Amino acid sequence: MRFNSIQFAIFLPIVFLLYWFVFDRFISKSKWQLRLQNAFIVVVSYIFYGWWDWRFLLLIAFTSFCSWGSGLLIGKAKTKKKAKTWMWLNIVLNLGILALFKYYDFFATEFAELFNLSTDGLLLRIILPVGISFYTFQALSYSIDINNGKIEPTKDIVAFFAFISFFPQLVAGPIERATNLLPQFLKKRKFDYDTAIDGTRQILWGLFKKIVVADNCATFVDQVFSTYPEQSGSTLFLAAVLFSFQIYGDFSGYSDIAIGTAKLFGIKLMRNFNVPYFSRDIAEFWRRWHISLTTWFRDYVYFPMGGSRVSKAKIVRNTFVIFLVSGFWHGANWTYIAWGAYHAILFLPLILLGKNRKYRNIVAEDRFLPTIKECFQMMLTFLLVVLGRVLSRSRSIGQAWEYFCGMCNESLFTKPFLYAGTKRTMLLIAVMLIIEWITRRKEHALQYGPKIPSWLAWIFSAAIVLIILEYGGNSQSFIYFQF
């Protein structure tokens, strides 16, 4: 079930009403209230997830049960060695399932090509379960955190299943840690009107970014990438720029909808995007882009390898490992690995010079406008990100090379060809950027402060609704569903 579908528009209000007015009000005196409320979350989450293919439910249930059981075994282990053994068994099991569904055909194809073999009977050609990379990493963090003493294993299997399958963030994140999300399912939740209103506004802003920005960008991007040999360099460059805004509007829009929806149910999810296109260098960009994934790799891969507290040679190794693994996490294709290597190369000078943590605050924190230097830094960082997007959007390394060659010639300085509606799309992107710049210190763009009268806030929100209805593009699936 997609957030931008009629089905979800019907599903969410029904679930919301049942959650608060049946499982909270009418059975509030029952000692089973919390468990029934969590069981309800599990049921509706499985309905939400099974909307694509009910067979996927068997896999997520198996992952959840094994991870829950491994947590108990780690907690009961009498020695650290035995606890670590149970942790690694769960890691191998979950990563094995992920590898089978997501990477087997890729490696099998590469093996066949290397030895000039036929792929007949070699490939599984199985459907990739939606969101498997997200909930697998969430399950892994649970057993790792128990082994590291950061959280106690829970005996409440219903709460644990709710933690793994919570429908707002199930298929595309944020990738939550058990230390943050699981305890919220172990205590009573109370309805808070202000939080629900804030969540509704965050959902609205997420829909704006997805339906108005991302889906309109997709029309131009798809047309150009499908005919790239015929396009001028300027048109190819514009498509790469619009794809950068498409993927941002698409993925950060999903995250806003997920976080806002969770607020409706009294659950707080971590922030996943923090105005990344206002970054002054590539290190700051990665602190602001897909935060739940970058911090996951930092805590569970980079730090265990020694992080930055090792020799320069090992820092280089650790940096490349992180970005290559991150690239491969995004997809079983050499283009994603190349994309990861590209960002590692961009990151290395900052790491080696000790400048990777230079920009920890928001740009122009105490000013309305950035300085000329900050403008140049943001434009250069954005340009570097745009060039990398060509790799992630291309079907192969060969196509990416041809795209770069087509873009980097004298036609780059000509007027780009604009399809119908492209100028309007660029105007809508500008509207998004202006709003996000003004509200860059907020959690999301429609989080109004106390100085804003409520009537003005409602008018502005209504204007966003009208823009969505009037200028929404053709409905597209969320890009990160494929990951």
Coordinates of C-alpha atoms in Angstrom, one line a residue:
M1 CA 0.0 0.0 0.0
R2 CA 1.5 3.3 -1.0
F3 CA 1.3 6.5 1.0
N4 CA 0.2 8.4 -2.1
S5 CA -2.8 6.1 -2.9
I6 CA -6.5 6.3 -2.3
Q7 CA -6.3 3.0 -0.4
F8 CA -4.0 4.6 2.2
A9 CA -6.2 7.7 2.4
I10 CA -9.0 5.4 3.5
F11 CA -6.8 3.0 5.6
L12 CA -5.1 5.7 7.8
P13 CA -8.2 7.4 9.3
I14 CA -9.9 4.0 10.0
V15 CA -6.7 2.7 11.8
F16 CA -6.4 6.0 13.7
L17 CA -9.9 5.9 15.0
L18 CA -9.8 2.3 16.0
Y19 CA -6.4 2.8 17.6
W20 CA -7.5 5.6 19.9
F21 CA -11.2 5.2 20.3
V22 CA -11.4 1.4 20.6
F23 CA -8.1 0.1 21.9
D24 CA -7.4 3.2 24.1
R25 CA -10.8 4.4 25.3
F26 CA -13.1 1.4 25.5
I27 CA -10.6 -1.1 26.9
S28 CA -8.6 1.3 28.9
K29 CA -9.3 -0.5 32.1
S30 CA -8.1 -3.8 30.8
K31 CA -4.7 -5.1 31.9
W32 CA -4.3 -6.3 28.3
Q33 CA -4.8 -2.8 26.9
L34 CA -1.2 -2.2 25.8
R35 CA -0.7 -5.7 24.4
L36 CA -4.0 -5.5 22.5
Q37 CA -3.0 -2.1 21.1
N38 CA 0.3 -3.5 20.0
A39 CA -1.4 -6.5 18.5
F40 CA -3.6 -4.1 16.6
I41 CA -0.5 -2.4 15.3
V42 CA 0.9 -5.7 14.1
V43 CA -2.3 -6.7 12.4
V44 CA -2.7 -3.4 10.5
S45 CA 1.0 -3.3 9.6
Y46 CA 0.7 -6.8 8.1
I47 CA -2.4 -5.7 6.2
F48 CA -0.4 -2.7 4.9
Y49 CA 2.6 -4.7 4.0
G50 CA 0.7 -7.7 2.5
W51 CA -1.2 -5.3 0.2
W52 CA 1.7 -5.8 -2.3
D53 CA 2.0 -9.6 -1.9
W54 CA 0.8 -11.6 1.0
R55 CA 3.7 -14.0 0.6
F56 CA 6.1 -11.3 1.9
L57 CA 4.4 -11.6 5.3
L58 CA 5.9 -15.1 5.8
L59 CA 9.4 -13.7 5.4
I60 CA 9.0 -10.7 7.7
A61 CA 7.3 -12.9 10.4
F62 CA 10.2 -15.4 10.1
T63 CA 12.8 -12.5 10.5
S64 CA 10.9 -11.1 13.4
F65 CA 10.6 -14.4 15.3
C66 CA 14.2 -15.4 14.8
S67 CA 15.5 -12.0 15.9
W68 CA 13.2 -12.0 18.9
G69 CA 14.4 -15.5 19.8
S70 CA 18.0 -14.6 19.3
G71 CA 17.6 -11.7 21.7
L72 CA 16.4 -14.0 24.4
L73 CA 19.2 -16.4 23.8
I74 CA 21.8 -13.6 23.9
G75 CA 20.4 -12.3 27.1
K76 CA 20.4 -15.8 28.8
A77 CA 23.9 -16.7 27.6
K78 CA 26.3 -17.3 30.5
T79 CA 29.4 -16.2 28.7
K80 CA 30.2 -13.4 26.3
K81 CA 31.5 -15.9 23.8
K82 CA 28.2 -17.7 23.7
A83 CA 26.2 -14.5 23.5
K84 CA 28.3 -13.4 20.6
T85 CA 27.7 -16.7 18.9
W86 CA 24.0 -16.2 19.1
M87 CA 24.3 -12.7 17.8
W88 CA 26.4 -13.8 14.8
L89 CA 24.0 -16.6 14.0
N90 CA 21.2 -14.0 13.8
I91 CA 23.3 -11.7 11.7
V92 CA 24.3 -14.5 9.3
L93 CA 20.7 -15.7 9.1
N94 CA 19.3 -12.2 8.3
L95 CA 22.0 -11.2 5.9
G96 CA 21.7 -14.6 4.2
I97 CA 18.1 -14.1 3.5
L98 CA 18.8 -10.5 2.3
A99 CA 21.6 -11.8 0.0
L100 CA 19.4 -14.6 -1.4
F101 CA 16.6 -12.3 -2.4
K102 CA 18.6 -9.2 -3.4
Y103 CA 22.0 -10.3 -4.5
Y104 CA 22.0 -13.9 -5.6
D105 CA 20.9 -13.3 -9.2
F106 CA 23.5 -10.5 -9.5
F107 CA 26.4 -12.7 -8.4
A108 CA 25.1 -15.6 -10.4
T109 CA 25.0 -13.5 -13.6
E110 CA 28.5 -12.1 -13.0
F111 CA 29.8 -15.6 -12.4
A112 CA 28.2 -16.9 -15.6
E113 CA 29.6 -14.0 -17.6
L114 CA 33.1 -14.5 -16.1
F115 CA 33.2 -18.1 -17.1
N116 CA 31.1 -17.7 -20.3
L117 CA 28.3 -19.9 -18.9
S118 CA 24.6 -19.9 -19.6
T119 CA 22.3 -18.5 -17.0
D120 CA 19.6 -20.9 -17.8
G121 CA 18.6 -22.7 -14.7
L122 CA 21.1 -20.7 -12.7
L123 CA 19.0 -17.6 -11.8
L124 CA 16.2 -17.7 -9.2
R125 CA 14.3 -14.7 -10.7
I126 CA 12.5 -14.2 -7.4
I127 CA 10.6 -11.0 -6.5
L128 CA 12.5 -8.7 -4.2
P129 CA 10.3 -8.2 -1.1
V130 CA 9.5 -4.6 -0.5
G131 CA 11.6 -2.9 2.2
I132 CA 13.6 -6.0 3.0
S133 CA 16.8 -4.0 3.4
F134 CA 15.2 -1.7 5.9
Y135 CA 13.6 -4.1 8.3
T136 CA 16.5 -6.5 8.1
F137 CA 18.9 -3.8 9.3
Q138 CA 16.4 -2.9 12.0
A139 CA 16.3 -6.5 13.2
L140 CA 20.1 -6.7 13.1
S141 CA 20.5 -3.6 15.3
Y142 CA 18.4 -5.3 18.0
S143 CA 20.6 -8.3 18.5
I144 CA 23.8 -6.3 18.2
D145 CA 22.6 -3.7 20.8
I146 CA 21.7 -6.5 23.2
N147 CA 25.1 -8.1 22.9
N148 CA 26.7 -4.7 23.5
G149 CA 24.6 -4.1 26.6
K150 CA 22.7 -1.1 25.2
I151 CA 19.3 -2.7 25.6
E152 CA 17.7 -5.6 27.5
P153 CA 16.0 -8.3 25.5
T154 CA 12.2 -8.2 25.6
K155 CA 10.0 -11.2 26.3
D156 CA 7.0 -9.3 24.9
I157 CA 6.8 -10.9 21.4
V158 CA 3.9 -8.7 20.4
A159 CA 5.7 -5.5 21.2
F160 CA 8.8 -6.8 19.3
F161 CA 6.7 -7.7 16.2
A162 CA 5.2 -4.2 16.4
F163 CA 8.8 -2.8 16.5
I164 CA 9.8 -4.6 13.3
S165 CA 6.6 -4.2 11.3
F166 CA 5.4 -0.7 12.4
F167 CA 3.7 0.3 9.1
P168 CA 4.7 4.0 8.7
Q169 CA 8.4 3.2 8.5
L170 CA 8.3 -0.5 7.4
V171 CA 9.1 -0.3 3.7
A172 CA 11.4 2.7 3.4
G173 CA 12.5 3.8 6.9
P174 CA 13.7 5.6 8.9
I175 CA 15.7 2.5 10.0
E176 CA 15.0 2.7 13.7
R177 CA 17.1 1.4 16.5
A178 CA 15.6 -0.9 19.1
T179 CA 16.9 1.5 21.8
N180 CA 14.6 4.2 20.5
L181 CA 11.5 2.5 19.1
L182 CA 11.0 -0.7 21.0
P183 CA 10.6 1.0 24.5
Q184 CA 7.8 3.1 23.0
F185 CA 5.8 -0.1 22.4
L186 CA 6.4 -1.3 26.0
K187 CA 4.7 1.6 27.7
K188 CA 1.2 3.2 27.5
R189 CA 0.8 5.9 24.9
K190 CA -1.5 8.9 25.3
F191 CA -3.2 10.9 22.6
D192 CA -1.7 14.4 22.3
Y193 CA -3.7 16.8 20.1
D194 CA -0.8 19.2 19.3
T195 CA 1.5 16.2 18.4
A196 CA -1.2 14.8 16.1
I197 CA -1.7 18.2 14.4
D198 CA 2.0 18.5 13.9
G199 CA 2.1 15.0 12.5
T200 CA -0.7 15.8 10.1
R201 CA 1.2 18.9 8.8
Q202 CA 4.4 16.9 8.4
I203 CA 2.4 14.3 6.3
L204 CA 1.1 17.2 4.2
W205 CA 4.6 18.5 3.6
G206 CA 5.8 15.0 2.7
L207 CA 3.0 14.7 0.2
F208 CA 3.9 18.0 -1.4
K209 CA 7.5 16.9 -1.9
K210 CA 6.5 13.6 -3.3
I211 CA 3.4 14.4 -5.4
V212 CA 4.3 17.9 -6.5
V213 CA 8.1 17.9 -6.7
A214 CA 9.2 14.3 -7.2
D215 CA 6.4 13.1 -9.5
N216 CA 6.7 16.2 -11.8
C217 CA 10.5 15.8 -11.9
A218 CA 10.0 12.1 -12.9
T219 CA 8.2 13.0 -16.1
F220 CA 11.2 15.0 -17.4
V221 CA 13.9 12.7 -16.0
D222 CA 12.3 9.5 -17.4
Q223 CA 12.0 11.0 -20.9
V224 CA 15.6 12.3 -21.0
F225 CA 17.2 9.2 -19.6
S226 CA 15.3 6.9 -22.0
T227 CA 16.5 9.0 -25.0
Y228 CA 19.9 10.3 -23.6
P229 CA 21.9 9.6 -26.8
E230 CA 19.7 12.1 -28.7
Q231 CA 19.8 14.9 -26.0
S232 CA 22.1 17.9 -25.8
G233 CA 24.6 18.2 -22.9
S234 CA 22.6 21.0 -21.3
T235 CA 19.4 18.8 -21.4
L236 CA 21.3 15.9 -19.9
F237 CA 22.7 18.1 -17.1
L238 CA 19.2 19.5 -16.4
A239 CA 17.8 15.9 -16.1
A240 CA 20.6 15.0 -13.6
V241 CA 19.7 18.1 -11.6
L242 CA 16.0 17.3 -11.7
F243 CA 16.7 13.7 -10.8
S244 CA 18.5 15.0 -7.7
F245 CA 15.4 16.9 -6.7
Q246 CA 13.2 13.9 -7.6
I247 CA 15.0 11.5 -5.4
Y248 CA 15.1 14.1 -2.6
G249 CA 11.4 14.9 -2.9
D250 CA 10.5 11.2 -3.2
F251 CA 12.6 9.8 -0.3
S252 CA 12.5 12.7 2.2
G253 CA 8.8 13.0 1.3
Y254 CA 8.3 9.4 2.3
S255 CA 10.2 10.0 5.5
D256 CA 8.1 13.0 6.4
I257 CA 4.9 11.0 5.8
A258 CA 6.2 8.1 7.9
I259 CA 7.4 10.3 10.8
G260 CA 4.1 12.3 10.7
T261 CA 2.0 9.2 10.6
A262 CA 3.9 7.8 13.6
K263 CA 3.1 10.9 15.5
L264 CA -0.6 10.2 15.0
F265 CA -0.1 7.0 17.0
G266 CA 2.0 8.6 19.8
I267 CA 5.3 7.2 18.4
K268 CA 8.4 9.3 17.7
L269 CA 10.7 8.2 14.9
M270 CA 14.1 9.6 14.2
R271 CA 14.6 12.4 11.7
N272 CA 15.9 11.0 8.4
F273 CA 16.6 14.2 6.4
N274 CA 17.8 17.6 7.5
V275 CA 17.8 20.0 4.5
P276 CA 20.8 18.1 2.9
Y277 CA 21.0 20.4 -0.2
F278 CA 22.0 23.3 2.0
S279 CA 25.2 21.5 2.9
R280 CA 28.6 23.2 2.6
D281 CA 30.7 20.1 2.0
I282 CA 30.1 16.4 1.2
A283 CA 30.6 15.4 4.9
E284 CA 27.9 17.7 6.0
F285 CA 25.7 16.4 3.2
W286 CA 26.0 12.8 4.5
R287 CA 25.2 14.0 8.0
R288 CA 21.9 15.4 6.6
W289 CA 21.0 12.8 4.0
H290 CA 19.3 9.4 4.9
I291 CA 20.5 9.9 8.5
S292 CA 19.1 6.6 9.8
L293 CA 21.2 4.6 7.3
T294 CA 24.4 6.7 7.5
T295 CA 24.4 6.5 11.3
W296 CA 23.6 2.8 11.2
F297 CA 26.7 2.1 9.1
R298 CA 28.7 4.5 11.3
D299 CA 27.7 2.7 14.5
Y300 CA 27.7 -0.9 13.4
V301 CA 30.4 -1.0 10.7
Y302 CA 32.7 2.1 10.8
F303 CA 33.2 2.3 14.6
P304 CA 33.8 -1.5 15.1
M305 CA 36.6 -1.2 12.4
G306 CA 38.2 1.5 14.5
G307 CA 36.5 4.5 13.0
S308 CA 38.8 7.5 12.7
R309 CA 40.9 6.5 15.8
V310 CA 43.3 4.4 13.7
S311 CA 46.2 5.1 11.3
K312 CA 45.6 7.2 8.1
A313 CA 45.8 4.0 6.0
K314 CA 43.0 2.3 8.0
I315 CA 40.9 5.5 8.0
V316 CA 41.1 5.4 4.2
R317 CA 40.1 1.7 4.3
N318 CA 37.3 2.2 6.7
T319 CA 35.9 5.1 4.6
F320 CA 35.9 3.1 1.4
V321 CA 34.3 0.1 3.1
I322 CA 31.5 2.2 4.5
F323 CA 30.7 3.8 1.1
L324 CA 31.1 0.7 -0.9
V325 CA 28.8 -1.2 1.4
S326 CA 26.3 1.7 1.4
G327 CA 26.4 1.7 -2.4
F328 CA 25.8 -2.1 -2.6
W329 CA 23.0 -1.8 0.0
H330 CA 21.2 0.5 -2.5
G331 CA 21.1 -2.1 -5.2
A332 CA 22.8 -5.2 -6.8
N333 CA 24.5 -3.3 -9.7
W334 CA 28.0 -2.1 -10.4
T335 CA 26.6 1.5 -10.8
Y336 CA 25.8 1.6 -7.1
I337 CA 29.2 0.4 -6.1
A338 CA 30.7 3.0 -8.4
W339 CA 28.4 5.6 -6.8
G340 CA 29.7 4.6 -3.4
A341 CA 33.3 4.7 -4.5
Y342 CA 32.7 8.2 -6.0
H343 CA 31.5 9.5 -2.7
A344 CA 34.3 7.8 -0.8
I345 CA 36.8 9.7 -3.0
L346 CA 35.0 13.0 -2.3
F347 CA 35.0 12.3 1.4
L348 CA 38.7 11.3 1.7
P349 CA 40.3 14.8 1.5
L350 CA 38.0 16.0 4.4
I351 CA 38.9 12.9 6.5
L352 CA 42.6 13.2 5.9
L353 CA 42.7 16.9 6.6
G354 CA 40.5 16.5 9.7
K355 CA 37.8 18.7 8.2
N356 CA 35.0 16.2 8.0
R357 CA 33.3 17.5 11.1
K358 CA 33.8 21.2 10.4
Y359 CA 30.2 22.1 9.7
R360 CA 28.1 20.8 12.5
N361 CA 25.6 23.7 12.7
I362 CA 23.0 24.8 10.1
V363 CA 24.1 27.2 7.4
A364 CA 23.6 30.9 8.2
E365 CA 22.4 29.9 11.7
D366 CA 22.1 33.4 13.0
R367 CA 21.4 35.1 9.7
F368 CA 18.6 35.0 7.1
L369 CA 20.8 34.9 4.1
P370 CA 24.1 32.9 3.5
T371 CA 27.4 34.6 2.7
I372 CA 28.8 34.5 -0.8
K373 CA 31.3 31.9 0.4
E374 CA 28.5 29.7 1.8
C375 CA 26.5 30.1 -1.5
F376 CA 29.5 28.9 -3.5
Q377 CA 30.1 26.0 -1.0
M378 CA 26.4 24.8 -1.3
M379 CA 26.4 25.1 -5.1
L380 CA 29.7 23.1 -5.4
T381 CA 28.5 20.4 -3.0
F382 CA 25.2 20.1 -4.8
L383 CA 27.0 19.9 -8.2
L384 CA 29.2 17.0 -6.9
V385 CA 26.0 15.2 -5.6
V386 CA 24.3 15.8 -9.0
L387 CA 27.2 14.2 -10.9
G388 CA 27.0 11.2 -8.6
R389 CA 23.3 10.8 -9.3
V390 CA 24.0 9.9 -12.9
L391 CA 25.7 6.8 -11.7
S392 CA 22.8 5.8 -9.4
R393 CA 20.2 6.5 -12.1
S394 CA 22.0 4.6 -15.0
R395 CA 21.3 1.0 -15.7
S396 CA 25.0 0.2 -16.3
I397 CA 28.5 1.7 -16.0
G398 CA 28.5 1.9 -19.8
Q399 CA 25.3 3.9 -19.9
A400 CA 26.6 6.2 -17.2
W401 CA 29.8 6.8 -19.2
E402 CA 27.9 7.5 -22.4
Y403 CA 25.7 9.9 -20.4
F404 CA 28.7 11.8 -19.0
C405 CA 30.3 11.9 -22.5
G406 CA 27.1 13.3 -23.9
M407 CA 26.9 15.9 -21.2
C408 CA 30.5 17.1 -21.2
N409 CA 30.8 18.7 -24.6
E410 CA 30.1 22.0 -26.2
S411 CA 26.3 21.4 -26.2
L412 CA 26.5 21.8 -22.4
F413 CA 26.4 25.5 -23.0
T414 CA 23.3 25.5 -25.2
K415 CA 19.7 26.1 -24.2
P416 CA 18.3 22.8 -22.8
F417 CA 15.2 21.3 -24.4
L418 CA 12.2 21.6 -22.1
Y419 CA 9.2 19.3 -22.3
A420 CA 5.7 20.5 -21.5
G421 CA 5.5 21.4 -17.8
T422 CA 9.2 21.5 -17.1
K423 CA 9.3 25.3 -16.4
R424 CA 6.4 24.8 -13.9
T425 CA 8.3 21.9 -12.3
M426 CA 11.4 24.1 -11.8
L427 CA 9.2 26.8 -10.3
L428 CA 7.7 24.3 -7.8
I429 CA 11.2 23.2 -6.9
A430 CA 12.1 26.8 -6.2
V431 CA 9.0 27.1 -4.0
M432 CA 10.1 24.1 -2.0
L433 CA 13.6 25.4 -1.6
I434 CA 12.5 28.8 -0.4
I435 CA 10.1 27.3 2.2
E436 CA 12.8 24.9 3.4
W437 CA 15.4 27.6 3.6
I438 CA 13.1 29.8 5.7
T439 CA 12.2 26.9 8.0
R440 CA 15.6 25.1 7.9
R441 CA 15.9 25.3 11.7
K442 CA 12.6 23.4 12.2
E443 CA 12.0 19.7 12.1
H444 CA 9.9 20.1 9.0
A445 CA 8.7 23.0 6.8
L446 CA 5.1 23.2 8.2
Q447 CA 6.1 23.1 11.9
Y448 CA 4.8 26.6 12.8
G449 CA 6.2 28.4 15.8
P450 CA 4.1 30.1 18.6
K451 CA 4.5 33.5 16.8
I452 CA 2.4 32.2 13.9
P453 CA -1.3 32.7 14.5
S454 CA -3.3 29.5 14.1
W455 CA -5.6 31.0 11.5
L456 CA -2.5 31.8 9.3
A457 CA -1.1 28.3 9.8
W458 CA -4.3 26.8 8.6
I459 CA -4.5 29.1 5.6
F460 CA -0.9 28.2 4.6
S461 CA -1.6 24.5 5.0
A462 CA -4.8 24.8 2.9
A463 CA -2.7 26.5 0.2
I464 CA -0.4 23.5 0.2
V465 CA -3.4 21.2 -0.2
L466 CA -4.6 23.2 -3.2
I467 CA -1.1 23.1 -4.8
I468 CA -1.0 19.4 -4.4
L469 CA -4.5 19.0 -6.0
E470 CA -3.7 21.4 -8.8
Y471 CA -0.1 20.6 -9.7
G472 CA 0.4 17.0 -8.5
G473 CA 2.2 14.9 -11.1
N474 CA 1.4 11.4 -12.4
S475 CA 1.3 9.0 -9.5
Q476 CA 4.7 7.3 -9.1
S477 CA 5.8 4.5 -6.8
F478 CA 8.4 5.5 -4.2
I479 CA 11.9 5.1 -5.5
Y480 CA 13.3 3.5 -2.3
F481 CA 10.7 0.7 -2.4
Q482 CA 13.2 -1.1 -4.7
F483 CA 15.9 -1.1 -2.0

